[in-house]
Coordinates of C-alpha atoms in Angstrom, one line a residue:
Chain A
M7 CA -20.5 -8.5 -20.9
I8 CA -19.9 -5.0 -19.6
R9 CA -18.3 -2.1 -21.4
I10 CA -16.1 0.1 -19.3
I11 CA -15.6 3.6 -20.8
V12 CA -12.7 5.4 -19.3
T13 CA -12.7 9.3 -19.3
G14 CA -10.0 10.0 -16.7
G15 CA -10.8 11.8 -13.4
T16 CA -9.2 11.4 -10.0
F17 CA -9.6 7.6 -10.5
D18 CA -6.7 7.6 -12.9
K19 CA -4.5 10.5 -11.7
R20 CA -0.9 9.6 -11.0
Y21 CA 2.2 11.4 -9.7
D22 CA 4.7 12.6 -12.3
E23 CA 7.9 12.3 -10.2
I24 CA 10.0 14.3 -12.6
R25 CA 7.7 17.3 -12.8
G26 CA 6.3 16.9 -9.2
Q27 CA 2.7 17.2 -10.4
L28 CA -0.4 15.2 -10.8
S29 CA -0.9 13.9 -14.4
F30 CA -2.5 11.3 -16.5
D31 CA -0.9 8.4 -18.4
S32 CA -2.6 5.2 -19.3
T33 CA -5.6 3.9 -17.3
H34 CA -5.2 1.8 -14.1
L35 CA -8.4 -0.2 -14.9
P36 CA -6.8 -3.4 -16.1
E37 CA -4.6 -3.4 -12.9
M38 CA -7.6 -2.7 -10.7
L39 CA -9.6 -5.5 -12.2
R40 CA -6.7 -7.9 -11.8
L41 CA -6.2 -6.8 -8.1
G42 CA -9.9 -7.3 -7.5
R43 CA -9.6 -10.7 -9.1
S44 CA -12.6 -9.7 -11.3
R45 CA -14.1 -12.4 -13.5
V46 CA -16.6 -10.1 -15.0
E47 CA -16.3 -10.1 -18.8
T48 CA -15.4 -6.5 -19.7
T49 CA -14.2 -4.5 -22.7
I50 CA -12.2 -1.4 -21.7
E51 CA -12.4 1.7 -24.0
T52 CA -10.3 4.7 -23.1
L53 CA -12.3 7.5 -24.6
M54 CA -10.4 10.4 -23.1
M55 CA -8.1 11.0 -20.1
I56 CA -9.0 14.3 -18.6
D57 CA -10.0 16.1 -15.4
S58 CA -13.8 16.4 -15.4
L59 CA -13.5 20.1 -14.7
E60 CA -12.1 20.4 -18.2
M61 CA -14.8 18.4 -19.9
T62 CA -16.6 20.2 -22.7
D63 CA -20.1 19.7 -24.1
E64 CA -18.6 18.1 -27.1
D65 CA -16.7 15.7 -24.8
R66 CA -20.0 14.8 -23.1
A67 CA -21.6 14.2 -26.4
R68 CA -18.8 11.8 -27.3
V69 CA -19.4 9.8 -24.1
A70 CA -23.1 9.7 -24.8
R71 CA -22.5 8.5 -28.4
S72 CA -20.1 5.8 -27.2
C73 CA -22.8 4.5 -24.9
A74 CA -25.5 4.6 -27.5
Q75 CA -23.5 3.0 -30.3
C76 CA -21.6 0.2 -28.5
A77 CA -22.9 -3.4 -28.7
E78 CA -23.1 -3.8 -24.9
T79 CA -26.3 -3.0 -23.0
R80 CA -24.5 -2.7 -19.6
I81 CA -21.9 0.1 -19.3
V82 CA -19.7 1.5 -16.5
I83 CA -18.1 5.0 -17.0
T84 CA -15.2 6.1 -14.9
H85 CA -15.3 9.8 -14.5
G86 CA -14.1 12.7 -12.4
T87 CA -16.6 13.5 -9.6
D88 CA -16.9 17.3 -10.2
T89 CA -19.0 17.1 -13.3
M90 CA -20.2 13.5 -13.1
V91 CA -23.8 14.6 -12.8
E92 CA -23.6 16.7 -15.9
T93 CA -22.3 13.8 -18.0
A94 CA -24.9 11.5 -16.6
R95 CA -27.6 13.9 -17.8
A96 CA -26.0 14.1 -21.3
V97 CA -26.0 10.3 -21.4
A98 CA -29.6 10.1 -20.2
E99 CA -30.8 12.4 -23.0
V100 CA -29.4 10.0 -25.6
V101 CA -29.3 6.5 -24.3
R102 CA -32.4 4.3 -24.1
D103 CA -32.7 0.6 -23.0
K104 CA -29.3 0.3 -21.5
T105 CA -28.0 0.2 -17.9
V106 CA -25.3 2.9 -17.5
V107 CA -23.4 3.4 -14.2
L108 CA -21.0 6.3 -13.7
T109 CA -18.4 6.0 -10.9
G110 CA -15.2 7.7 -9.8
A111 CA -13.0 8.2 -6.8
M112 CA -12.1 11.0 -4.4
V113 CA -8.5 9.7 -4.0
P114 CA -6.4 8.5 -6.9
Y115 CA -6.1 4.7 -7.1
A116 CA -2.3 5.0 -7.4
F117 CA -2.1 6.8 -4.1
G118 CA -2.7 3.6 -2.1
S119 CA -5.7 4.6 0.0
S120 CA -8.2 4.9 -2.7
D121 CA -12.0 4.5 -2.7
G122 CA -11.5 3.5 -6.3
L123 CA -11.3 -0.2 -5.9
F124 CA -14.4 -0.2 -3.6
N125 CA -16.3 1.9 -6.1
L126 CA -15.3 -0.2 -9.1
G127 CA -16.6 -3.4 -7.4
S128 CA -19.8 -1.5 -6.5
A129 CA -20.3 0.0 -10.0
L130 CA -19.8 -3.3 -11.8
S131 CA -22.3 -5.0 -9.5
F132 CA -24.9 -2.3 -10.0
A133 CA -24.4 -2.5 -13.8
E134 CA -25.0 -6.2 -13.7
V135 CA -28.4 -6.1 -12.0
L136 CA -30.1 -2.7 -12.2
P137 CA -32.8 -2.2 -14.9
A138 CA -32.2 0.1 -17.8
G139 CA -31.4 3.6 -16.8
V140 CA -28.5 6.0 -16.0
Y141 CA -27.1 5.9 -12.5
I142 CA -24.3 7.3 -10.4
A143 CA -22.6 4.8 -8.0
M144 CA -20.5 6.4 -5.3
N145 CA -19.8 5.7 -1.6
G146 CA -21.4 2.2 -2.0
Q147 CA -24.7 3.8 -3.0
H148 CA -26.5 4.2 -6.3
F149 CA -28.6 7.2 -7.5
A150 CA -30.8 7.9 -10.5
W151 CA -29.0 10.5 -12.7
N152 CA -31.6 13.1 -11.9
A153 CA -31.8 12.6 -8.2
V154 CA -28.2 13.3 -7.0
R155 CA -25.7 16.1 -6.5
K156 CA -22.1 16.2 -5.3
N157 CA -21.6 18.1 -2.1
R158 CA -18.4 20.0 -2.8
Q159 CA -17.7 20.7 0.8
T160 CA -17.7 17.1 2.0
G161 CA -16.9 15.3 -1.2
V162 CA -20.0 13.1 -0.8
F163 CA -22.8 12.4 -3.2
E164 CA -26.2 13.2 -1.8
R165 CA -29.8 12.2 -2.8
L166 CA -31.9 15.2 -4.0
Chain B
M8 CA -29.8 -0.5 6.4
I9 CA -27.5 -3.5 5.9
R10 CA -26.3 -5.8 8.6
I11 CA -22.7 -7.0 8.1
I12 CA -22.0 -10.3 9.9
V13 CA -18.3 -11.0 10.3
T14 CA -17.1 -14.6 10.7
G15 CA -13.3 -14.2 9.9
G16 CA -11.7 -15.8 6.9
T17 CA -8.8 -14.6 4.8
F18 CA -10.6 -11.2 4.7
D19 CA -9.6 -10.5 8.2
K20 CA -6.3 -12.4 8.6
R21 CA -3.3 -10.3 9.8
Y22 CA 0.4 -11.0 10.4
D23 CA 1.4 -11.6 14.0
E24 CA 4.9 -10.0 13.9
I25 CA 6.0 -11.5 17.3
R26 CA 5.1 -15.1 16.5
G27 CA 5.6 -14.8 12.7
Q28 CA 2.3 -16.3 11.9
L29 CA -1.1 -15.4 10.4
S30 CA -3.7 -14.7 13.1
F31 CA -7.0 -13.0 13.8
D32 CA -7.6 -9.9 16.0
S33 CA -10.4 -7.5 15.5
T34 CA -12.1 -7.1 12.1
H35 CA -10.9 -4.7 9.4
L36 CA -14.4 -3.9 8.3
P37 CA -14.8 -0.4 9.8
E38 CA -11.4 0.6 8.3
M39 CA -12.4 -0.8 4.9
L40 CA -15.7 1.0 4.9
R41 CA -13.9 4.2 5.8
L42 CA -11.3 3.7 3.1
G43 CA -14.1 3.0 0.6
R44 CA -15.8 6.2 1.8
S45 CA -18.9 4.1 2.2
R46 CA -22.1 6.0 3.0
V47 CA -24.2 2.8 3.3
E48 CA -25.9 2.6 6.6
T49 CA -24.5 -0.6 8.2
T50 CA -24.4 -2.4 11.5
I51 CA -21.4 -4.6 12.0
E52 CA -21.7 -7.8 14.1
T53 CA -18.6 -9.8 14.8
L54 CA -20.1 -13.3 15.3
M55 CA -16.9 -15.3 15.2
M56 CA -13.3 -14.8 13.9
I57 CA -12.1 -18.1 12.5
D58 CA -10.7 -19.8 9.4
S59 CA -13.6 -21.3 7.5
L60 CA -11.9 -24.7 7.4
E61 CA -12.5 -24.8 11.1
M62 CA -16.1 -23.9 11.0
T63 CA -18.4 -26.5 12.5
D64 CA -22.1 -27.3 11.8
E65 CA -22.9 -25.5 15.1
D66 CA -21.0 -22.4 13.9
R67 CA -23.0 -22.4 10.6
A68 CA -26.2 -22.8 12.6
R69 CA -25.2 -19.7 14.6
V70 CA -24.7 -17.7 11.4
A71 CA -28.1 -18.8 10.0
R72 CA -29.8 -17.9 13.3
S73 CA -28.2 -14.4 13.3
C74 CA -29.5 -13.8 9.8
A75 CA -33.0 -15.0 10.7
Q76 CA -33.3 -13.1 13.9
C77 CA -31.8 -9.7 13.1
A78 CA -34.1 -6.8 12.2
E79 CA -32.4 -6.1 8.9
T80 CA -33.7 -7.7 5.7
R81 CA -30.5 -7.1 3.8
I82 CA -27.3 -8.8 5.1
V83 CA -23.7 -9.2 4.0
I84 CA -21.6 -12.1 5.6
T85 CA -17.8 -12.0 5.4
H86 CA -16.5 -15.5 5.3
G87 CA -13.5 -17.7 4.4
T88 CA -13.8 -18.9 0.9
D89 CA -13.1 -22.6 1.5
T90 CA -16.5 -23.4 3.0
M91 CA -18.5 -20.4 2.0
V92 CA -20.8 -22.5 -0.1
E93 CA -21.6 -24.8 2.8
T94 CA -22.6 -21.8 5.0
A95 CA -24.7 -20.4 2.2
R96 CA -26.6 -23.6 2.1
A97 CA -27.1 -23.6 5.9
V98 CA -28.4 -20.0 5.7
A99 CA -30.7 -20.8 2.8
E100 CA -32.4 -23.7 4.8
V101 CA -33.4 -21.2 7.5
V102 CA -33.8 -17.7 6.1
R103 CA -36.8 -16.6 4.1
D104 CA -37.7 -13.2 2.7
K105 CA -34.2 -11.7 3.2
T106 CA -31.4 -10.8 0.8
V107 CA -28.2 -12.4 2.1
V108 CA -24.8 -12.0 0.3
L109 CA -21.7 -13.9 1.4
T110 CA -18.4 -12.6 0.3
G111 CA -14.7 -13.0 1.2
A112 CA -11.2 -12.5 -0.2
M113 CA -8.3 -14.6 -1.5
V114 CA -5.7 -12.2 -0.1
P115 CA -6.0 -10.6 3.4
Y116 CA -7.0 -7.0 3.3
A117 CA -4.1 -6.2 5.6
F118 CA -1.6 -7.4 3.0
G119 CA -2.1 -4.5 0.7
S120 CA -3.0 -6.2 -2.6
S121 CA -6.3 -7.6 -1.5
D122 CA -9.4 -8.3 -3.5
G123 CA -11.3 -7.6 -0.3
L124 CA -12.1 -3.9 -0.9
F125 CA -13.4 -4.7 -4.4
N126 CA -15.5 -7.6 -3.1
L127 CA -16.9 -5.5 -0.2
G128 CA -18.1 -2.8 -2.6
S129 CA -19.6 -5.5 -4.8
A130 CA -21.3 -7.4 -2.0
L131 CA -22.9 -4.3 -0.5
S132 CA -24.2 -3.3 -3.9
F133 CA -25.7 -6.7 -4.6
A134 CA -27.3 -6.7 -1.1
E135 CA -28.9 -3.4 -1.8
V136 CA -30.6 -4.4 -5.1
L137 CA -31.0 -8.2 -5.4
P138 CA -34.4 -9.7 -4.5
A139 CA -34.7 -12.0 -1.5
G140 CA -32.4 -15.1 -1.6
V141 CA -29.0 -16.3 -0.6
Y142 CA -26.1 -15.4 -2.8
I143 CA -22.3 -15.6 -3.1
A144 CA -20.5 -12.5 -4.4
M145 CA -16.9 -13.1 -5.5
N146 CA -14.8 -11.8 -8.4
G147 CA -17.3 -9.1 -9.2
Q148 CA -20.0 -11.7 -9.9
H149 CA -23.0 -13.0 -7.9
F150 CA -24.3 -16.6 -7.8
A151 CA -27.3 -18.2 -6.3
W152 CA -26.2 -20.3 -3.3
N153 CA -27.0 -23.6 -5.0
A154 CA -25.4 -22.8 -8.4
V155 CA -21.7 -22.2 -7.5
R156 CA -18.6 -24.0 -6.3
K157 CA -15.1 -22.9 -5.5
N158 CA -12.4 -24.2 -7.8
R159 CA -9.6 -25.0 -5.3
Q160 CA -6.9 -25.1 -8.0
T161 CA -7.5 -21.6 -9.3
G162 CA -9.1 -20.0 -6.3
V163 CA -12.0 -18.8 -8.5
F164 CA -15.8 -19.3 -7.9
E165 CA -17.5 -21.0 -10.8
R166 CA -21.2 -21.3 -11.9
L167 CA -22.5 -24.9 -11.7
Chain C
M25 CA 29.9 -2.5 -5.1
I26 CA 27.9 -4.3 -2.4
R27 CA 27.0 -8.0 -2.5
I28 CA 23.5 -8.8 -1.1
I29 CA 23.2 -12.4 0.1
V30 CA 19.5 -13.4 0.5
T31 CA 18.6 -16.2 2.9
G32 CA 14.9 -15.7 3.3
G33 CA 13.3 -14.7 6.6
T34 CA 10.2 -12.6 7.2
F35 CA 11.7 -10.1 4.7
D36 CA 10.7 -12.3 1.8
K37 CA 7.6 -14.1 3.1
R38 CA 4.6 -13.9 0.9
Y39 CA 1.0 -15.1 1.1
D40 CA 0.1 -18.2 -0.9
E41 CA -3.5 -17.4 -1.8
I42 CA -4.4 -20.9 -3.0
R43 CA -3.1 -22.7 0.2
G44 CA -3.9 -19.7 2.5
Q45 CA -0.5 -19.9 4.1
L46 CA 2.8 -17.9 4.4
S47 CA 5.4 -19.2 1.9
F48 CA 8.6 -18.3 0.1
D49 CA 9.0 -17.8 -3.7
S50 CA 11.6 -15.6 -5.3
T51 CA 13.1 -12.7 -3.4
H52 CA 11.6 -9.2 -3.3
L53 CA 15.0 -7.5 -3.2
P54 CA 15.1 -6.3 -6.8
E55 CA 11.6 -4.8 -6.5
M56 CA 12.6 -3.1 -3.2
L57 CA 15.7 -1.6 -4.6
R58 CA 13.7 -0.3 -7.6
L59 CA 11.0 1.2 -5.2
G60 CA 13.7 2.8 -3.1
R61 CA 15.2 4.1 -6.3
S62 CA 18.6 2.7 -5.2
R63 CA 21.6 3.6 -7.3
V64 CA 24.0 1.5 -5.2
E65 CA 25.8 -1.0 -7.3
T66 CA 24.7 -4.4 -6.0
T67 CA 24.9 -8.1 -6.9
I68 CA 22.1 -10.1 -5.5
E69 CA 22.8 -13.8 -4.6
T70 CA 19.9 -15.9 -3.4
L71 CA 21.7 -18.5 -1.2
M72 CA 18.7 -20.0 0.4
M73 CA 15.0 -19.0 1.0
I74 CA 14.1 -20.3 4.5
D75 CA 12.7 -19.3 7.9
S76 CA 15.7 -18.6 10.1
L77 CA 14.3 -20.9 12.8
E78 CA 15.0 -23.8 10.4
M79 CA 18.5 -22.7 9.6
T80 CA 21.1 -25.4 10.4
D81 CA 24.8 -25.1 11.3
E82 CA 25.6 -26.2 7.8
D83 CA 23.4 -23.4 6.4
R84 CA 25.3 -20.9 8.5
A85 CA 28.6 -22.3 7.3
R86 CA 27.4 -21.8 3.7
V87 CA 26.5 -18.2 4.5
A88 CA 29.9 -17.6 6.0
R89 CA 31.7 -19.3 3.1
S90 CA 29.8 -17.0 0.6
C91 CA 30.9 -13.9 2.5
A92 CA 34.6 -15.1 2.6
Q93 CA 34.8 -16.2 -1.0
C94 CA 33.0 -13.5 -2.9
A95 CA 35.0 -10.7 -4.5
E96 CA 33.1 -7.9 -2.7
T97 CA 34.4 -6.5 0.6
R98 CA 31.1 -5.0 1.5
I99 CA 28.2 -7.3 2.1
V100 CA 24.5 -7.1 3.2
I101 CA 22.8 -10.3 4.3
T102 CA 19.0 -10.5 4.5
H103 CA 18.0 -12.9 7.2
G104 CA 15.2 -14.0 9.6
T105 CA 15.4 -12.1 12.9
D106 CA 15.1 -15.1 15.2
T107 CA 18.6 -16.5 14.6
M108 CA 20.2 -13.5 13.0
V109 CA 22.7 -13.2 15.9
E110 CA 23.8 -16.9 15.6
T111 CA 24.5 -16.4 11.9
A112 CA 26.4 -13.2 12.6
R113 CA 28.6 -15.1 15.0
A114 CA 29.2 -17.9 12.4
V115 CA 30.2 -15.2 9.8
A116 CA 32.5 -13.4 12.3
E117 CA 34.4 -16.6 13.0
V118 CA 35.4 -16.9 9.4
V119 CA 35.4 -13.5 7.7
R120 CA 38.2 -11.0 8.1
D121 CA 38.7 -7.6 6.5
K122 CA 35.2 -7.2 5.2
T123 CA 32.2 -5.2 6.3
V124 CA 29.2 -7.5 6.7
V125 CA 25.8 -6.1 7.7
L126 CA 22.9 -8.5 8.5
T127 CA 19.4 -7.1 8.4
G128 CA 15.8 -8.3 8.3
A129 CA 12.2 -7.3 9.0
M130 CA 9.5 -8.0 11.5
V131 CA 6.7 -7.6 8.9
P132 CA 7.0 -9.1 5.4
Y133 CA 7.7 -6.5 2.7
A134 CA 4.8 -7.9 0.6
F135 CA 2.3 -7.0 3.4
G136 CA 2.5 -3.3 2.8
S137 CA 3.4 -2.0 6.2
S138 CA 6.9 -3.4 6.4
D139 CA 10.0 -2.2 8.2
G140 CA 11.9 -4.0 5.4
L141 CA 12.3 -1.0 3.1
F142 CA 13.5 1.2 6.0
N143 CA 16.0 -1.5 7.1
L144 CA 17.3 -2.1 3.6
G145 CA 18.1 1.6 3.2
S146 CA 19.8 1.5 6.6
A147 CA 21.8 -1.7 6.0
L148 CA 23.1 -0.6 2.6
S149 CA 24.2 2.7 4.1
F150 CA 26.0 1.1 7.1
A151 CA 27.7 -1.3 4.7
E152 CA 29.0 1.6 2.6
V153 CA 30.7 3.4 5.5
L154 CA 31.4 1.1 8.5
P155 CA 34.9 -0.3 8.9
A156 CA 35.5 -4.0 8.5
G157 CA 33.5 -6.1 11.0
V158 CA 30.3 -8.0 11.3
Y159 CA 27.2 -6.0 12.3
I160 CA 23.5 -6.3 12.7
A161 CA 21.3 -3.4 11.4
M162 CA 17.8 -3.3 12.7
N163 CA 15.4 -0.5 13.8
G164 CA 17.7 2.2 12.3
Q165 CA 20.5 1.1 14.6
H166 CA 23.7 -0.9 14.1
F167 CA 25.3 -3.3 16.6
A168 CA 28.5 -5.3 16.7
W169 CA 27.7 -9.0 16.2
N170 CA 28.7 -9.8 19.8
A171 CA 26.9 -6.9 21.5
V172 CA 23.3 -7.5 20.6
R173 CA 20.3 -9.8 21.3
K174 CA 16.8 -10.0 20.0
N175 CA 14.1 -9.4 22.6
R176 CA 11.5 -12.0 21.7
Q177 CA 8.8 -10.3 23.6
T178 CA 9.0 -7.0 22.0
G179 CA 10.6 -7.9 18.6
V180 CA 13.3 -5.3 19.2
F181 CA 17.1 -5.7 19.0
E182 CA 18.9 -4.6 22.1
R183 CA 22.5 -3.7 22.9
L184 CA 24.1 -6.1 25.4
Chain D
M20 CA 20.3 11.5 19.6
I21 CA 19.5 12.8 16.1
R22 CA 17.6 16.0 15.3
I23 CA 15.3 15.7 12.3
I24 CA 14.5 19.1 10.8
V25 CA 11.4 18.9 8.5
T26 CA 11.1 21.5 5.7
G27 CA 8.5 19.8 3.5
G28 CA 9.3 18.7 -0.1
T29 CA 7.8 15.8 -2.0
F30 CA 8.5 13.6 1.1
D31 CA 5.5 15.2 2.9
K32 CA 3.1 16.0 0.0
R33 CA -0.4 14.6 0.3
Y34 CA -3.5 14.6 -1.8
D35 CA -6.2 17.1 -0.9
E36 CA -9.3 15.2 -1.9
I37 CA -11.7 18.1 -1.7
R38 CA -9.6 20.4 -3.9
G39 CA -8.1 17.6 -6.0
Q40 CA -4.6 19.0 -5.6
L41 CA -1.3 18.2 -3.9
S42 CA -0.9 19.9 -0.6
F43 CA 0.9 20.0 2.8
D44 CA -0.5 19.3 6.2
S45 CA 1.5 17.9 9.1
T46 CA 4.6 15.8 8.5
H47 CA 4.5 12.0 8.0
L48 CA 7.8 11.6 9.9
P49 CA 6.4 10.1 13.1
E50 CA 4.4 7.6 11.1
M51 CA 7.3 6.7 9.0
L52 CA 9.6 6.1 12.0
R53 CA 6.9 4.0 13.5
L54 CA 6.4 2.0 10.3
G55 CA 10.2 1.5 10.1
R56 CA 10.2 0.4 13.7
S57 CA 12.9 2.9 14.3
R58 CA 14.6 2.8 17.7
V59 CA 16.9 5.8 17.0
E60 CA 16.4 8.5 19.5
T61 CA 15.2 11.5 17.5
T62 CA 13.7 15.0 18.0
I63 CA 11.5 16.1 15.2
E64 CA 11.3 19.9 14.4
T65 CA 9.0 21.1 11.7
L66 CA 10.7 24.2 10.6
M67 CA 8.6 24.9 7.5
M68 CA 6.4 22.9 5.2
I69 CA 7.0 24.1 1.6
D70 CA 8.0 23.0 -1.9
S71 CA 11.7 23.5 -2.2
L72 CA 11.2 25.5 -5.4
E73 CA 9.6 28.2 -3.3
M74 CA 12.4 28.2 -0.7
T75 CA 14.0 31.7 -0.3
D76 CA 17.5 32.6 0.9
E77 CA 15.9 33.6 4.2
D78 CA 14.3 30.2 4.5
R79 CA 17.7 28.6 3.9
A80 CA 19.3 30.9 6.5
R81 CA 16.7 29.6 9.0
V82 CA 17.6 26.0 8.3
A83 CA 21.3 26.7 8.7
R84 CA 20.6 28.6 12.0
S85 CA 18.5 25.7 13.3
C86 CA 21.4 23.3 12.6
A87 CA 24.0 25.6 14.2
Q88 CA 22.0 26.4 17.3
C89 CA 20.5 23.0 18.3
A90 CA 22.1 20.9 20.9
E91 CA 22.4 17.8 18.7
T92 CA 25.6 17.2 16.7
R93 CA 23.9 14.8 14.3
I94 CA 21.1 16.1 12.1
V95 CA 18.9 14.9 9.3
I96 CA 17.0 17.4 7.1
T97 CA 14.0 16.3 5.0
H98 CA 13.9 18.6 2.0
G99 CA 12.5 18.9 -1.6
T100 CA 15.0 17.5 -4.1
D101 CA 14.9 20.5 -6.5
T102 CA 17.0 22.9 -4.4
M103 CA 18.4 20.4 -1.9
V104 CA 22.0 21.2 -3.1
E105 CA 21.5 24.9 -2.5
T106 CA 20.3 24.4 1.0
A107 CA 23.2 22.0 1.7
R108 CA 25.6 24.8 0.6
A109 CA 23.9 27.3 2.9
V110 CA 24.2 24.9 5.8
A111 CA 27.9 24.2 5.0
E112 CA 28.7 27.9 5.2
V113 CA 27.5 28.1 8.7
V114 CA 27.7 24.8 10.5
R115 CA 31.0 23.3 11.8
D116 CA 31.7 20.2 13.8
K117 CA 28.3 18.6 13.1
T118 CA 27.2 15.8 10.8
V119 CA 24.2 17.1 8.7
V120 CA 22.5 14.8 6.2
L121 CA 19.9 16.1 3.8
T122 CA 17.4 13.7 2.2
G123 CA 14.1 13.7 0.4
A124 CA 12.0 11.6 -2.0
M125 CA 10.9 11.6 -5.6
V126 CA 7.5 10.1 -4.8
P127 CA 5.4 11.3 -1.8
Y128 CA 5.4 8.9 1.1
A129 CA 1.6 9.1 1.3
F130 CA 1.3 7.7 -2.3
G131 CA 2.3 4.2 -1.4
S132 CA 5.2 3.6 -3.7
S133 CA 7.7 6.0 -2.1
D134 CA 11.4 6.0 -1.9
G135 CA 11.0 8.0 1.2
L136 CA 11.1 5.1 3.7
F137 CA 14.2 3.7 2.1
N138 CA 15.9 7.2 2.1
L139 CA 14.9 7.9 5.7
G140 CA 16.5 4.6 6.8
S141 CA 19.6 5.5 4.8
A142 CA 19.9 9.1 6.0
L143 CA 19.5 8.2 9.7
S144 CA 22.2 5.6 9.3
F145 CA 24.6 7.9 7.5
A146 CA 24.0 10.6 10.2
E147 CA 24.9 8.1 12.9
V148 CA 28.3 7.1 11.5
L149 CA 29.7 9.8 9.1
P150 CA 32.2 12.3 10.4
A151 CA 31.3 16.0 10.7
G152 CA 30.3 17.5 7.4
V153 CA 27.3 18.3 5.3
Y154 CA 26.0 15.5 3.0
I155 CA 23.2 14.6 0.7
A156 CA 21.7 11.1 1.0
M157 CA 19.6 9.9 -1.9
N158 CA 19.2 6.7 -3.8
G159 CA 21.1 4.8 -1.1
Q160 CA 24.2 6.8 -1.7
H161 CA 25.8 9.7 0.1
F162 CA 27.6 12.7 -1.4
A163 CA 29.6 15.6 0.1
W164 CA 27.5 18.8 -0.3
N165 CA 29.9 20.3 -2.9
A166 CA 30.2 17.1 -5.0
V167 CA 26.7 16.4 -6.2
R168 CA 24.0 17.7 -8.5
K169 CA 20.4 16.6 -9.3
N170 CA 19.9 15.4 -12.8
R171 CA 16.5 17.0 -13.6
Q172 CA 15.8 14.7 -16.5
T173 CA 16.3 11.4 -14.7
G174 CA 15.5 12.6 -11.1
V175 CA 18.7 11.0 -9.9
F176 CA 21.5 12.6 -7.8
E177 CA 24.9 12.4 -9.5
R178 CA 28.5 12.8 -8.2
L179 CA 30.3 15.7 -9.7

């Protein structure tokens, strides 16, 4: 059983056709799991639905508390890429004896050409088999939370 | 470094618009890795491009030999789902000390609503971290080669 | 008010993921009109759901009768491309004083990269403004029923 | 021969994955015509690439001049929906003896679920057969330039 904690990010951005802007509504996770024909037992918890550039310390504390307090010992967090590493650190300070994998997308799932479906399959798989620890799964790779940074120019996560 | 051995299957089926039939041409793997923004180092080898219902014992032997002889110790095989378990067995009889993950799709990648991208992200991730052995990765799950069957009625892989 | 008569064809083919074959189920027309945000008043009649290579003279007579007997004077017929011209002739022998536009697709709508949505927008527009007559609308063009053939090599409709 | 004048609008918006914002780059028109398998002879002129809310009177004058001065007598203009009616009026004040059809989209073509392909098929078809005049083609319908408004609440064009 894997808990999926949704926080928003590019993953879940959609196009508001009346206002002509990017926006958030409900999460695409259930649709993505159905499309991927996932048979992994999951519980989805939408904790917040925000751009990760707007995430406060208090928001990160809420994410860490959810990880610590939930019954599951294997957790996937969907998160904006810009501050994913900061949230991973906040989780690592609090959570022990659980496998936590943060993932996201560079292109919104709703925009058809997304890396989101690929990353979701990847993150769930890492969460199933990696030992306890806090990881980031992007671009088909996994990184320990304290050994990675996002390259803002290329949009790629790099090992430190 | 992961070797991806392509054998065809639903994964790579496309629509031949002149003849109005399903057909094979070149593999979609490079496009899928690009779409998934994969940064995993991979070598793609197109070994055959066939429906797995037409795969012969000799074809399976070729797949097993490719796994045994290649330099890489981590391998993903894309394969039709109907006889994926038989090929996994043929590989397991020959290959030692390598991590081999077979995966596929129920809906062709080219048809827009495919589980292929999700499964590819999943299979690469399992191939990176699982210990030596032969596995099937479908529906976000992994199975030892001798502990799984495809349920033909539901299209889902089940643990034996 | 435009009547849309559905007969099947590539337009409405889908992928049967359990049997691994192309098949027909219900028509995609309502979904396509919603996606195109169409505000044209339409009535959809699914008359048959077959490959146009399997269409018999009796089937064509049924299509022609539906055109002649319905209340609407403006009609779009979705049809396989292989025998679209034959059906257009059968309709032209029977129907007077109505604008009938046959259209189809070379790639199934369900396969993501279809010409179907483009052709549907085109066919509805021609049906709204062309004078009485029987036409084929493909590739953004319209042809009188007796001045067109399908080039089987290129998949393109050509003026005679 | 139809001239297509590109001005930007939702039609051509794309997602800038590095900055996480909507943006413009080159037009999607050639790709859309290829996907629609269009065989209409067209010349594409990218006049500007802007959101129609930012279009100035001088921009509208440039669009009108392009329509008046080009050799073609049948013209399609792709345009943001918010001020499409204003530009139609500016064109109508200047252009005589030509058929000009403005069209657009509520959802960017690049976002997979666009009305753009449907509207493009529709606009080209209206441009081929309507008599001289300035029209707006949206939602499968056509309107004289001075008999239509956009309903900002519903995103639908309505006859006055």
